Structures are given as C-alpha cells and as structure tokens.
C-alpha cells in the first residue's frame, strides 16, 4: 500500500524525488519554471511553496504529488491544482490506485470542492490517469505558455468533490 509522506522525512526520499523531477521535468514544466534558479534550488522551493508528498512503496519513492495554486480563504479552500510524477516502473494500475487514495484524502481532509490539473496535450499517460480518477476535460488553452521556445497549448482537467 502506497504511503504519502513528507519528502524530508528521510534524506533518501528527497534525493529520489529530486532524481524523478530531473528525469521528468520536461513533462512538468514550461520555459518559465526555473526562472534562473538551479534545479536543486527550484525543486526545494517547489516543495516549500506547495503541499508536497512523496509516494513511498517499500521504502522507495515511486513518485511524488503536490498541490498548489490554491483558491479560497483561510477558513475554506475551494480548489487546488494537482501535479503528479511517477517513476516509469510504477506506471499503470499502481498510479490509478495512488490517484484514488490521494484524491479521497484531499477531498476529505481539506474539503476541496474541486481539484484541477493542467496537462500538455501530448501527455496521454497523465490524461488517462486523470480520467480513470474521475477527472473531465474542461478546456484547452491555446498557446498558453512557452515550452522548448515554442508556443504550447495546455488542457485543463478537473474533478469535483461531489462527483467522486
């Protein structure tokens, strides 16, 4: 059973998550993300500014997930944006189980009304994972950002608390 833990709980967790970020950052970030920071400093900042969890299976980090871009107030969080990254060895049914567990936890603990995800259109694995977890496509933002110095579209998917 996967565990969702603080990346600083063990030094190895942070190191493994950083390795995954470096390996898959081209699928996660646009050209503006690191904004002149080193990869290490950017990743550390990412952890500190988001609600970030490593997903641990048998003391090995299988992936990470984080929430940011919160909407709401101090009294009630309305929505958040989800980002997830898994090591290739864990793609498939395992990621679907993790998604369901994590989303149920977020809706129960934080009482979100909605969780959304921004996805590059060619990232069919993430779109398949999101759809299996109850997300639906809401929009396509044409030319929303730059990625590899080219205009990049972004698809928005969302899942509402009451639809789960």
Tab-separated table of N, CA and C in Angstrom:
chain	number	residue	atom	x	y	z
A	1	UNK	N	0.848	-1.189	0.000
A	1	UNK	CA	0.000	0.000	0.000
A	1	UNK	C	0.887	1.244	0.000
A	2	UNK	N	0.660	2.164	-0.933
A	2	UNK	CA	1.487	3.371	-1.002
A	2	UNK	C	1.275	4.261	0.223
A	3	UNK	N	2.350	4.949	0.602
A	3	UNK	CA	2.293	5.929	1.682
A	3	UNK	C	2.622	7.291	1.093
A	4	UNK	N	1.926	8.310	1.559
A	4	UNK	CA	2.159	9.690	1.123
A	4	UNK	C	2.864	10.399	2.268
A	5	UNK	N	4.148	10.720	2.076
A	5	UNK	CA	4.977	11.215	3.170
A	5	UNK	C	5.657	12.531	2.830
A	6	UNK	N	6.146	13.190	3.855
A	6	UNK	CA	6.934	14.400	3.715
A	6	UNK	C	8.267	14.032	3.060
A	7	UNK	N	8.700	14.761	2.039
A	7	UNK	CA	9.950	14.416	1.365
A	7	UNK	C	11.185	14.584	2.248
A	8	UNK	N	11.041	15.297	3.374
A	8	UNK	CA	12.172	15.494	4.273
A	8	UNK	C	12.192	14.478	5.409
A	9	UNK	N	11.255	13.532	5.383
A	9	UNK	CA	11.213	12.517	6.432
A	9	UNK	C	12.504	11.697	6.462
A	10	UNK	N	13.046	11.414	5.290
A	10	UNK	CA	14.335	10.721	5.169
A	10	UNK	C	15.105	11.373	4.033
A	11	UNK	N	16.405	11.565	4.194
A	11	UNK	CA	17.190	12.180	3.102
A	11	UNK	C	17.032	11.438	1.771
A	12	UNK	N	16.910	10.125	1.819
A	12	UNK	CA	16.777	9.348	0.579
A	12	UNK	C	15.489	9.706	-0.164
A	13	UNK	N	14.431	10.052	0.561
A	13	UNK	CA	13.167	10.408	-0.089
A	13	UNK	C	13.342	11.675	-0.918
A	14	UNK	N	13.983	12.683	-0.323
A	14	UNK	CA	14.223	13.925	-1.057
A	14	UNK	C	15.089	13.655	-2.283
A	15	UNK	N	16.157	12.907	-2.109
A	15	UNK	CA	17.072	12.624	-3.213
A	15	UNK	C	16.376	11.872	-4.344
A	16	UNK	N	15.569	10.877	-4.002
A	16	UNK	CA	14.866	10.108	-5.026
A	16	UNK	C	13.831	10.969	-5.746
A	17	UNK	N	13.136	11.831	-4.995
A	17	UNK	CA	12.148	12.722	-5.618
A	17	UNK	C	12.837	13.731	-6.531
A	18	UNK	N	13.975	14.259	-6.101
A	18	UNK	CA	14.741	15.187	-6.941
A	18	UNK	C	15.181	14.491	-8.231
A	19	UNK	N	15.644	13.262	-8.127
A	19	UNK	CA	16.027	12.500	-9.315
A	19	UNK	C	14.836	12.359	-10.274
A	20	UNK	N	13.658	12.035	-9.738
A	20	UNK	CA	12.460	11.917	-10.589
A	20	UNK	C	12.120	13.251	-11.241
A	21	UNK	N	12.214	14.334	-10.463
A	21	UNK	CA	11.927	15.650	-11.027
A	21	UNK	C	12.870	15.940	-12.199
A	22	UNK	N	14.151	15.710	-12.002
A	22	UNK	CA	15.124	15.972	-13.070
A	22	UNK	C	14.803	15.113	-14.294
A	23	UNK	N	14.490	13.863	-14.071
A	23	UNK	CA	14.212	12.928	-15.165
A	23	UNK	C	12.971	13.320	-15.969
A	24	UNK	N	11.926	13.813	-15.283
A	24	UNK	CA	10.650	14.065	-15.957
A	24	UNK	C	10.256	15.540	-16.034
A	25	UNK	N	11.153	16.461	-15.689
A	25	UNK	CA	10.783	17.882	-15.657
A	25	UNK	C	10.304	18.401	-17.008
A	26	UNK	N	10.779	17.821	-18.096
A	26	UNK	CA	10.339	18.295	-19.415
A	26	UNK	C	8.847	18.040	-19.637
A	27	UNK	N	8.263	17.122	-18.875
A	27	UNK	CA	6.825	16.859	-18.955
A	27	UNK	C	6.038	17.665	-17.925
A	28	UNK	N	6.751	18.287	-16.991
A	28	UNK	CA	6.104	19.010	-15.893
A	28	UNK	C	6.139	20.525	-16.059
A	29	UNK	N	7.235	21.041	-16.604
A	29	UNK	CA	7.478	22.481	-16.571
A	29	UNK	C	7.513	23.120	-17.945
A	30	UNK	N	7.223	24.421	-17.935
A	30	UNK	CA	7.391	25.213	-19.149
A	30	UNK	C	8.739	25.939	-19.075
A	31	UNK	N	8.999	26.812	-20.040
A	31	UNK	CA	10.283	27.520	-20.088
A	31	UNK	C	10.454	28.527	-18.955
A	32	UNK	N	9.388	28.891	-18.287
A	32	UNK	CA	9.449	29.903	-17.245
A	32	UNK	C	9.672	29.331	-15.847
A	33	UNK	N	9.578	28.052	-15.685
A	33	UNK	CA	9.516	27.425	-14.361
A	33	UNK	C	10.712	27.750	-13.475
A	34	UNK	N	11.901	27.436	-13.914
A	34	UNK	CA	13.050	27.565	-13.022
A	34	UNK	C	13.521	29.000	-12.858
A	35	UNK	N	13.205	29.857	-13.803
A	35	UNK	CA	13.445	31.291	-13.690
A	35	UNK	C	14.838	31.624	-13.153
A	36	UNK	N	15.871	30.974	-13.692
A	36	UNK	CA	17.243	31.277	-13.308
A	36	UNK	C	17.766	30.529	-12.098
A	37	UNK	N	16.924	29.770	-11.424
A	37	UNK	CA	17.369	29.002	-10.262
A	37	UNK	C	18.028	27.699	-10.717
A	38	UNK	N	18.901	27.180	-9.885
A	38	UNK	CA	19.440	25.849	-10.153
A	38	UNK	C	18.305	24.844	-10.002
A	39	UNK	N	18.464	23.668	-10.575
A	39	UNK	CA	17.437	22.627	-10.457
A	39	UNK	C	17.187	22.308	-8.987
A	40	UNK	N	18.255	22.193	-8.207
A	40	UNK	CA	18.129	21.880	-6.786
A	40	UNK	C	17.327	22.958	-6.057
A	41	UNK	N	17.701	24.236	-6.257
A	41	UNK	CA	17.006	25.328	-5.579
A	41	UNK	C	15.553	25.433	-6.021
A	42	UNK	N	15.311	25.238	-7.318
A	42	UNK	CA	13.931	25.279	-7.804
A	42	UNK	C	13.098	24.177	-7.149
A	43	UNK	N	13.633	22.973	-7.099
A	43	UNK	CA	12.895	21.848	-6.520
A	43	UNK	C	12.651	22.063	-5.029
A	44	UNK	N	13.638	22.545	-4.315
A	44	UNK	CA	13.479	22.843	-2.891
A	44	UNK	C	12.405	23.905	-2.689
A	45	UNK	N	12.417	24.939	-3.509
A	45	UNK	CA	11.399	25.980	-3.453
A	45	UNK	C	10.019	25.414	-3.762
A	46	UNK	N	9.941	24.524	-4.733
A	46	UNK	CA	8.678	23.883	-5.098
A	46	UNK	C	8.090	23.138	-3.901
A	47	UNK	N	8.914	22.373	-3.232
A	47	UNK	CA	8.452	21.633	-2.053
A	47	UNK	C	7.960	22.581	-0.972
A	48	UNK	N	8.690	23.660	-0.746
A	48	UNK	CA	8.349	24.584	0.338
A	48	UNK	C	7.136	25.459	0.050
A	49	UNK	N	6.791	25.660	-1.216
A	49	UNK	CA	5.656	26.542	-1.538
A	49	UNK	C	4.373	25.779	-1.870
A	50	UNK	N	4.454	24.445	-1.864
A	50	UNK	CA	3.287	23.640	-2.205
A	50	UNK	C	2.991	22.650	-1.084
A	51	UNK	N	1.891	21.966	-1.216
A	51	UNK	CA	1.573	20.834	-0.351
A	51	UNK	C	2.116	19.612	-1.086
A	52	UNK	N	3.301	19.169	-0.710
A	52	UNK	CA	4.096	18.216	-1.472
A	52	UNK	C	4.231	16.909	-0.699
A	53	UNK	N	4.035	15.780	-1.398
A	53	UNK	CA	4.180	14.456	-0.800
A	53	UNK	C	5.003	13.571	-1.725
A	54	UNK	N	5.877	12.761	-1.135
A	54	UNK	CA	6.487	11.674	-1.895
A	54	UNK	C	5.601	10.452	-1.690
A	55	UNK	N	5.523	9.624	-2.701
A	55	UNK	CA	4.739	8.392	-2.624
A	55	UNK	C	5.755	7.268	-2.450
A	56	UNK	N	5.646	6.585	-1.315
A	56	UNK	CA	6.653	5.596	-0.947
A	56	UNK	C	6.033	4.202	-0.947
A	57	UNK	N	6.746	3.306	-1.586
A	57	UNK	CA	6.366	1.891	-1.630
A	57	UNK	C	7.612	1.091	-1.247
A	58	UNK	N	7.540	0.370	-0.143
A	58	UNK	CA	8.683	-0.430	0.331
A	58	UNK	C	9.960	0.401	0.451
A	59	UNK	N	9.840	1.565	1.072
A	59	UNK	CA	10.980	2.467	1.329
A	59	UNK	C	11.606	3.045	0.059
A	60	UNK	N	10.910	2.955	-1.066
A	60	UNK	CA	11.393	3.519	-2.319
A	60	UNK	C	10.380	4.540	-2.814
A	61	UNK	N	10.840	5.688	-3.264
A	61	UNK	CA	9.950	6.721	-3.788
A	61	UNK	C	9.495	6.310	-5.187
A	62	UNK	N	8.218	5.997	-5.292
A	62	UNK	CA	7.651	5.617	-6.586
A	62	UNK	C	7.221	6.840	-7.381
A	63	UNK	N	7.039	7.954	-6.693
A	63	UNK	CA	6.623	9.177	-7.351
A	63	UNK	C	6.430	10.290	-6.353
A	64	UNK	N	5.922	11.406	-6.851
A	64	UNK	CA	5.546	12.497	-5.963
A	64	UNK	C	4.302	13.169	-6.509
A	65	UNK	N	3.641	13.878	-5.624
A	65	UNK	CA	2.425	14.603	-5.974
A	65	UNK	C	2.407	15.886	-5.151
A	66	UNK	N	1.909	16.949	-5.771
A	66	UNK	CA	1.786	18.175	-4.981
A	66	UNK	C	0.572	18.977	-5.438
A	67	UNK	N	0.116	19.801	-4.507
A	67	UNK	CA	-0.992	20.716	-4.751
A	67	UNK	C	-0.467	22.135	-4.614
A	68	UNK	N	-0.893	23.003	-5.526
A	68	UNK	CA	-0.567	24.422	-5.415
A	68	UNK	C	-1.662	25.240	-6.098
A	69	UNK	N	-1.416	26.522	-6.249
A	69	UNK	CA	-2.396	27.439	-6.840
A	69	UNK	C	-3.765	27.285	-6.180
A	70	UNK	N	-3.758	27.408	-4.866
A	70	UNK	CA	-4.980	27.270	-4.073
A	70	UNK	C	-5.911	28.453	-4.286
A	71	UNK	N	-7.200	28.163	-4.318
A	71	UNK	CA	-8.235	29.187	-4.362
A	71	UNK	C	-9.086	29.018	-3.116
A	72	UNK	N	-9.426	30.117	-2.477
A	72	UNK	CA	-10.244	30.054	-1.273
A	72	UNK	C	-9.741	31.048	-0.248
A	73	UNK	N	-10.012	30.734	1.001
A	73	UNK	CA	-9.628	31.626	2.091
A	73	UNK	C	-8.986	30.813	3.214
A	74	UNK	N	-8.613	31.507	4.288
A	74	UNK	CA	-8.048	30.812	5.455
A	74	UNK	C	-9.048	29.846	6.066
A	75	UNK	N	-10.312	30.148	5.905
A	75	UNK	CA	-11.363	29.318	6.511
A	75	UNK	C	-11.820	28.172	5.598
A	76	UNK	N	-11.740	28.379	4.285
A	76	UNK	CA	-12.253	27.367	3.359
A	76	UNK	C	-11.451	27.386	2.060
A	77	UNK	N	-10.785	26.273	1.782
A	77	UNK	CA	-10.109	26.115	0.499
A	77	UNK	C	-11.121	25.593	-0.511
A	78	UNK	N	-11.222	26.265	-1.635
A	78	UNK	CA	-12.185	25.870	-2.655
A	78	UNK	C	-11.575	24.883	-3.649
A	79	UNK	N	-10.385	25.226	-4.167
A	79	UNK	CA	-9.780	24.361	-5.180
A	79	UNK	C	-8.259	24.434	-5.107
A	80	UNK	N	-7.640	23.499	-5.796
A	80	UNK	CA	-6.184	23.456	-5.903
A	80	UNK	C	-5.828	22.795	-7.218
A	81	UNK	N	-4.590	23.015	-7.623
A	81	UNK	CA	-4.074	22.405	-8.843
A	81	UNK	C	-3.153	21.245	-8.468
A	82	UNK	N	-3.366	20.122	-9.103
A	82	UNK	CA	-2.641	18.884	-8.833
A	82	UNK	C	-1.548	18.661	-9.875
A	83	UNK	N	-0.375	18.250	-9.410
A	83	UNK	CA	0.696	17.808	-10.297
A	83	UNK	C	1.221	16.498	-9.743
A	84	UNK	N	1.464	15.560	-10.632
A	84	UNK	CA	1.941	14.252	-10.204
A	84	UNK	C	3.050	13.766	-11.122
A	85	UNK	N	3.924	12.949	-10.562
A	85	UNK	CA	5.044	12.396	-11.322
A	85	UNK	C	5.382	11.032	-10.735
A	86	UNK	N	5.434	10.017	-11.581
A	86	UNK	CA	5.757	8.652	-11.148
A	86	UNK	C	6.924	8.109	-11.946
A	87	UNK	N	7.740	7.316	-11.286
A	87	UNK	CA	8.786	6.582	-11.969
A	87	UNK	C	8.126	5.615	-12.950
A	88	UNK	N	8.725	5.454	-14.089
A	88	UNK	CA	8.170	4.608	-15.161
A	88	UNK	C	7.816	3.197	-14.678
A	89	UNK	N	8.586	2.667	-13.743
A	89	UNK	CA	8.329	1.308	-13.245
A	89	UNK	C	6.973	1.179	-12.549
A	90	UNK	N	6.371	2.309	-12.189
A	90	UNK	CA	5.113	2.281	-11.443
A	90	UNK	C	3.917	2.739	-12.272
A	91	UNK	N	4.133	3.023	-13.552
A	91	UNK	CA	3.024	3.448	-14.402
A	91	UNK	C	2.013	2.319	-14.531
A	92	UNK	N	0.748	2.688	-14.646
A	92	UNK	CA	-0.308	1.694	-14.834
A	92	UNK	C	-1.259	1.653	-13.656
A	93	UNK	N	-1.653	0.450	-13.266
A	93	UNK	CA	-2.644	0.290	-12.206
A	93	UNK	C	-2.212	0.928	-10.888
A	94	UNK	N	-0.919	0.861	-10.581
A	94	UNK	CA	-0.425	1.444	-9.328
A	94	UNK	C	-0.725	2.940	-9.265
A	95	UNK	N	-0.495	3.654	-10.370
A	95	UNK	CA	-0.755	5.094	-10.367
A	95	UNK	C	-2.241	5.380	-10.187
A	96	UNK	N	-3.081	4.523	-10.722
A	96	UNK	CA	-4.530	4.709	-10.569
A	96	UNK	C	-4.953	4.534	-9.109
A	97	UNK	N	-4.389	3.551	-8.440
A	97	UNK	CA	-4.684	3.333	-7.020
A	97	UNK	C	-4.216	4.539	-6.206
A	98	UNK	N	-3.006	4.993	-6.479
A	98	UNK	CA	-2.467	6.163	-5.772
A	98	UNK	C	-3.341	7.396	-5.986
A	99	UNK	N	-3.788	7.604	-7.215
A	99	UNK	CA	-4.626	8.767	-7.517
A	99	UNK	C	-5.912	8.732	-6.704
A	100	UNK	N	-6.559	7.591	-6.660
A	100	UNK	CA	-7.813	7.490	-5.909
A	100	UNK	C	-7.599	7.740	-4.421
A	101	UNK	N	-6.547	7.143	-3.862
A	101	UNK	CA	-6.256	7.327	-2.438
A	101	UNK	C	-5.962	8.792	-2.142
A	102	UNK	N	-5.111	9.403	-2.968
A	102	UNK	CA	-4.728	10.789	-2.726
A	102	UNK	C	-5.909	11.741	-2.876
A	103	UNK	N	-6.700	11.570	-3.915
A	103	UNK	CA	-7.850	12.457	-4.118
A	103	UNK	C	-8.867	12.301	-2.996
A	104	UNK	N	-9.159	11.078	-2.603
A	104	UNK	CA	-10.082	10.873	-1.482
A	104	UNK	C	-9.573	11.576	-0.229
A	105	UNK	N	-8.269	11.457	0.022
A	105	UNK	CA	-7.659	12.113	1.182
A	105	UNK	C	-7.814	13.635	1.086
A	106	UNK	N	-7.532	14.197	-0.079
A	106	UNK	CA	-7.617	15.655	-0.250
A	106	UNK	C	-9.043	16.168	-0.078
A	107	UNK	N	-9.997	15.477	-0.680
A	107	UNK	CA	-11.383	15.922	-0.546
A	107	UNK	C	-11.870	15.786	0.891
A	108	UNK	N	-11.455	14.744	1.574
A	108	UNK	CA	-11.886	14.533	2.958
A	108	UNK	C	-11.190	15.493	3.919
A	109	UNK	N	-9.870	15.580	3.844
A	109	UNK	CA	-9.114	16.381	4.809
A	109	UNK	C	-9.230	17.880	4.558
A	110	UNK	N	-9.102	18.306	3.313
A	110	UNK	CA	-9.057	19.735	3.002
A	110	UNK	C	-10.394	20.287	2.532
A	111	UNK	N	-11.353	19.417	2.299
A	111	UNK	CA	-12.720	19.813	1.904
A	111	UNK	C	-12.755	20.623	0.616
A	112	UNK	N	-11.861	20.314	-0.316
A	112	UNK	CA	-11.885	20.996	-1.607
A	112	UNK	C	-13.207	20.723	-2.311
A	113	UNK	N	-13.660	21.677	-3.072
A	113	UNK	CA	-14.804	21.485	-3.953
A	113	UNK	C	-14.339	20.928	-5.296
A	114	UNK	N	-13.089	21.284	-5.641
A	114	UNK	CA	-12.594	20.938	-6.973
A	114	UNK	C	-11.074	20.819	-6.930
A	115	UNK	N	-10.557	19.856	-7.679
A	115	UNK	CA	-9.118	19.743	-7.901
A	115	UNK	C	-8.916	19.718	-9.408
A	116	UNK	N	-7.978	20.510	-9.873
A	116	UNK	CA	-7.753	20.597	-11.314
A	116	UNK	C	-6.314	20.216	-11.637
A	117	UNK	N	-6.097	19.901	-12.901
A	117	UNK	CA	-4.766	19.549	-13.387
A	117	UNK	C	-4.562	20.176	-14.754
A	118	UNK	N	-3.391	20.748	-14.969
A	118	UNK	CA	-3.015	21.307	-16.256
A	118	UNK	C	-2.059	20.323	-16.920
A	119	UNK	N	-2.359	19.957	-18.165
A	119	UNK	CA	-1.637	18.886	-18.834
A	119	UNK	C	-1.272	19.316	-20.253
A	120	UNK	N	-0.052	18.988	-20.654
A	120	UNK	CA	0.301	19.184	-22.050
A	120	UNK	C	-0.481	18.171	-22.877
A	121	UNK	N	-1.081	18.584	-23.993
A	121	UNK	CA	-1.957	17.702	-24.770
A	121	UNK	C	-1.337	16.371	-25.186
A	122	UNK	N	-0.028	16.323	-25.403
A	122	UNK	CA	0.587	15.071	-25.844
A	122	UNK	C	0.856	14.094	-24.698
A	123	UNK	N	0.618	14.505	-23.459
A	123	UNK	CA	0.899	13.650	-22.307
A	123	UNK	C	-0.286	12.710	-22.049
A	124	UNK	N	-0.426	11.737	-22.920
A	124	UNK	CA	-1.587	10.849	-22.865
A	124	UNK	C	-1.604	9.983	-21.611
A	125	UNK	N	-0.443	9.665	-21.034
A	125	UNK	CA	-0.433	8.850	-19.814
A	125	UNK	C	-1.110	9.577	-18.657
A	126	UNK	N	-0.778	10.845	-18.488
A	126	UNK	CA	-1.386	11.617	-17.406
A	126	UNK	C	-2.876	11.820	-17.674
A	127	UNK	N	-3.239	12.083	-18.907
A	127	UNK	CA	-4.663	12.257	-19.222
A	127	UNK	C	-5.439	10.978	-18.936
A	128	UNK	N	-4.875	9.829	-19.263
A	128	UNK	CA	-5.526	8.548	-18.971
A	128	UNK	C	-5.665	8.353	-17.469
A	129	UNK	N	-4.617	8.675	-16.725
A	129	UNK	CA	-4.660	8.569	-15.260
A	129	UNK	C	-5.736	9.483	-14.687
A	130	UNK	N	-5.773	10.713	-15.145
A	130	UNK	CA	-6.769	11.663	-14.631
A	130	UNK	C	-8.194	11.191	-14.926
A	131	UNK	N	-8.436	10.743	-16.135
A	131	UNK	CA	-9.775	10.270	-16.497
A	131	UNK	C	-10.185	9.077	-15.645
A	132	UNK	N	-9.246	8.171	-15.382
A	132	UNK	CA	-9.582	7.000	-14.548
A	132	UNK	C	-9.873	7.398	-13.107
A	133	UNK	N	-9.376	8.559	-12.676
A	133	UNK	CA	-9.607	9.049	-11.318
A	133	UNK	C	-10.840	9.952	-11.232
A	134	UNK	N	-11.568	10.108	-12.335
A	134	UNK	CA	-12.792	10.891	-12.306
A	134	UNK	C	-12.677	12.306	-12.832
A	135	UNK	N	-11.550	12.656	-13.415
A	135	UNK	CA	-11.376	13.992	-13.987
A	135	UNK	C	-12.026	14.059	-15.363
A	136	UNK	N	-12.484	15.258	-15.699
A	136	UNK	CA	-13.032	15.524	-17.029
A	136	UNK	C	-12.330	16.733	-17.619
A	137	UNK	N	-12.182	16.719	-18.928
A	137	UNK	CA	-11.558	17.855	-19.602
A	137	UNK	C	-12.509	19.040	-19.550
A	138	UNK	N	-11.984	20.178	-19.128
A	138	UNK	CA	-12.772	21.404	-19.054
A	138	UNK	C	-12.457	22.380	-20.174
A	139	UNK	N	-11.167	22.449	-20.557
A	139	UNK	CA	-10.800	23.495	-21.512
A	139	UNK	C	-9.474	23.174	-22.187
A	140	UNK	N	-9.275	23.841	-23.308
A	140	UNK	CA	-7.993	23.839	-23.998
A	140	UNK	C	-7.558	25.292	-24.091
A	141	UNK	N	-6.411	25.592	-23.526
A	141	UNK	CA	-5.853	26.937	-23.592
A	141	UNK	C	-4.812	26.947	-24.707
A	142	UNK	N	-5.123	27.611	-25.801
A	142	UNK	CA	-4.247	27.644	-26.980
A	142	UNK	C	-3.079	28.597	-26.740
A	143	UNK	N	-1.875	28.132	-27.050
A	143	UNK	CA	-0.686	28.976	-26.925
A	143	UNK	C	-0.519	29.571	-25.540
A	144	UNK	N	-0.798	28.801	-24.513
A	144	UNK	CA	-0.837	29.304	-23.131
A	144	UNK	C	0.534	29.642	-22.561
A	145	UNK	N	1.565	28.951	-23.014
A	145	UNK	CA	2.895	29.185	-22.461
A	145	UNK	C	3.956	28.864	-23.506
A	146	UNK	N	5.201	28.986	-23.119
A	146	UNK	CA	6.312	28.586	-23.973
A	146	UNK	C	6.951	27.332	-23.398
A	147	UNK	N	7.261	26.407	-24.281
A	147	UNK	CA	7.941	25.186	-23.882
A	147	UNK	C	8.897	24.841	-25.010
A	148	UNK	N	10.168	24.698	-24.660
A	148	UNK	CA	11.215	24.492	-25.666
A	148	UNK	C	11.192	25.619	-26.708
A	149	UNK	N	10.918	26.830	-26.215
A	149	UNK	CA	10.895	28.058	-27.031
A	149	UNK	C	9.809	28.066	-28.101
A	150	UNK	N	8.770	27.237	-27.911
A	150	UNK	CA	7.637	27.207	-28.842
A	150	UNK	C	6.346	27.392	-28.058
A	151	UNK	N	5.349	27.998	-28.716
A	151	UNK	CA	4.050	28.125	-28.071
A	151	UNK	C	3.506	26.747	-27.718
A	152	UNK	N	2.919	26.648	-26.536
A	152	UNK	CA	2.447	25.366	-26.033
A	152	UNK	C	1.003	25.493	-25.561
A	153	UNK	N	0.144	24.601	-26.058
A	153	UNK	CA	-1.229	24.518	-25.554
A	153	UNK	C	-1.232	23.771	-24.225
A	154	UNK	N	-2.252	24.029	-23.426
A	154	UNK	CA	-2.441	23.322	-22.162
A	154	UNK	C	-3.908	22.930	-22.041
A	155	UNK	N	-4.148	21.684	-21.653
A	155	UNK	CA	-5.503	21.217	-21.377
A	155	UNK	C	-5.743	21.267	-19.874
A	156	UNK	N	-6.965	21.639	-19.507
A	156	UNK	CA	-7.343	21.695	-18.098
A	156	UNK	C	-8.354	20.590	-17.827
A	157	UNK	N	-8.042	19.776	-16.830
A	157	UNK	CA	-8.937	18.724	-16.363
A	157	UNK	C	-9.325	19.037	-14.925
A	158	UNK	N	-10.522	18.600	-14.520
A	158	UNK	CA	-10.919	18.827	-13.130
A	158	UNK	C	-11.786	17.689	-12.617
A	159	UNK	N	-11.799	17.606	-11.311
A	159	UNK	CA	-12.608	16.621	-10.603
A	159	UNK	C	-13.287	17.353	-9.453
A	160	UNK	N	-14.564	17.171	-9.321
A	160	UNK	CA	-15.301	17.825	-8.242
A	160	UNK	C	-15.560	16.837	-7.121
A	161	UNK	N	-15.612	17.349	-5.931
A	161	UNK	CA	-15.768	16.515	-4.738
A	161	UNK	C	-17.023	15.663	-4.797
A	162	UNK	N	-18.110	16.231	-5.188
A	162	UNK	CA	-19.396	15.510	-5.162
A	162	UNK	C	-19.541	14.485	-6.278
A	163	UNK	N	-18.644	14.547	-7.279
A	163	UNK	CA	-18.716	13.615	-8.404
A	163	UNK	C	-17.954	12.327	-8.139
A	164	UNK	N	-17.259	12.248	-7.044
A	164	UNK	CA	-16.417	11.086	-6.758
A	164	UNK	C	-17.216	10.014	-6.046
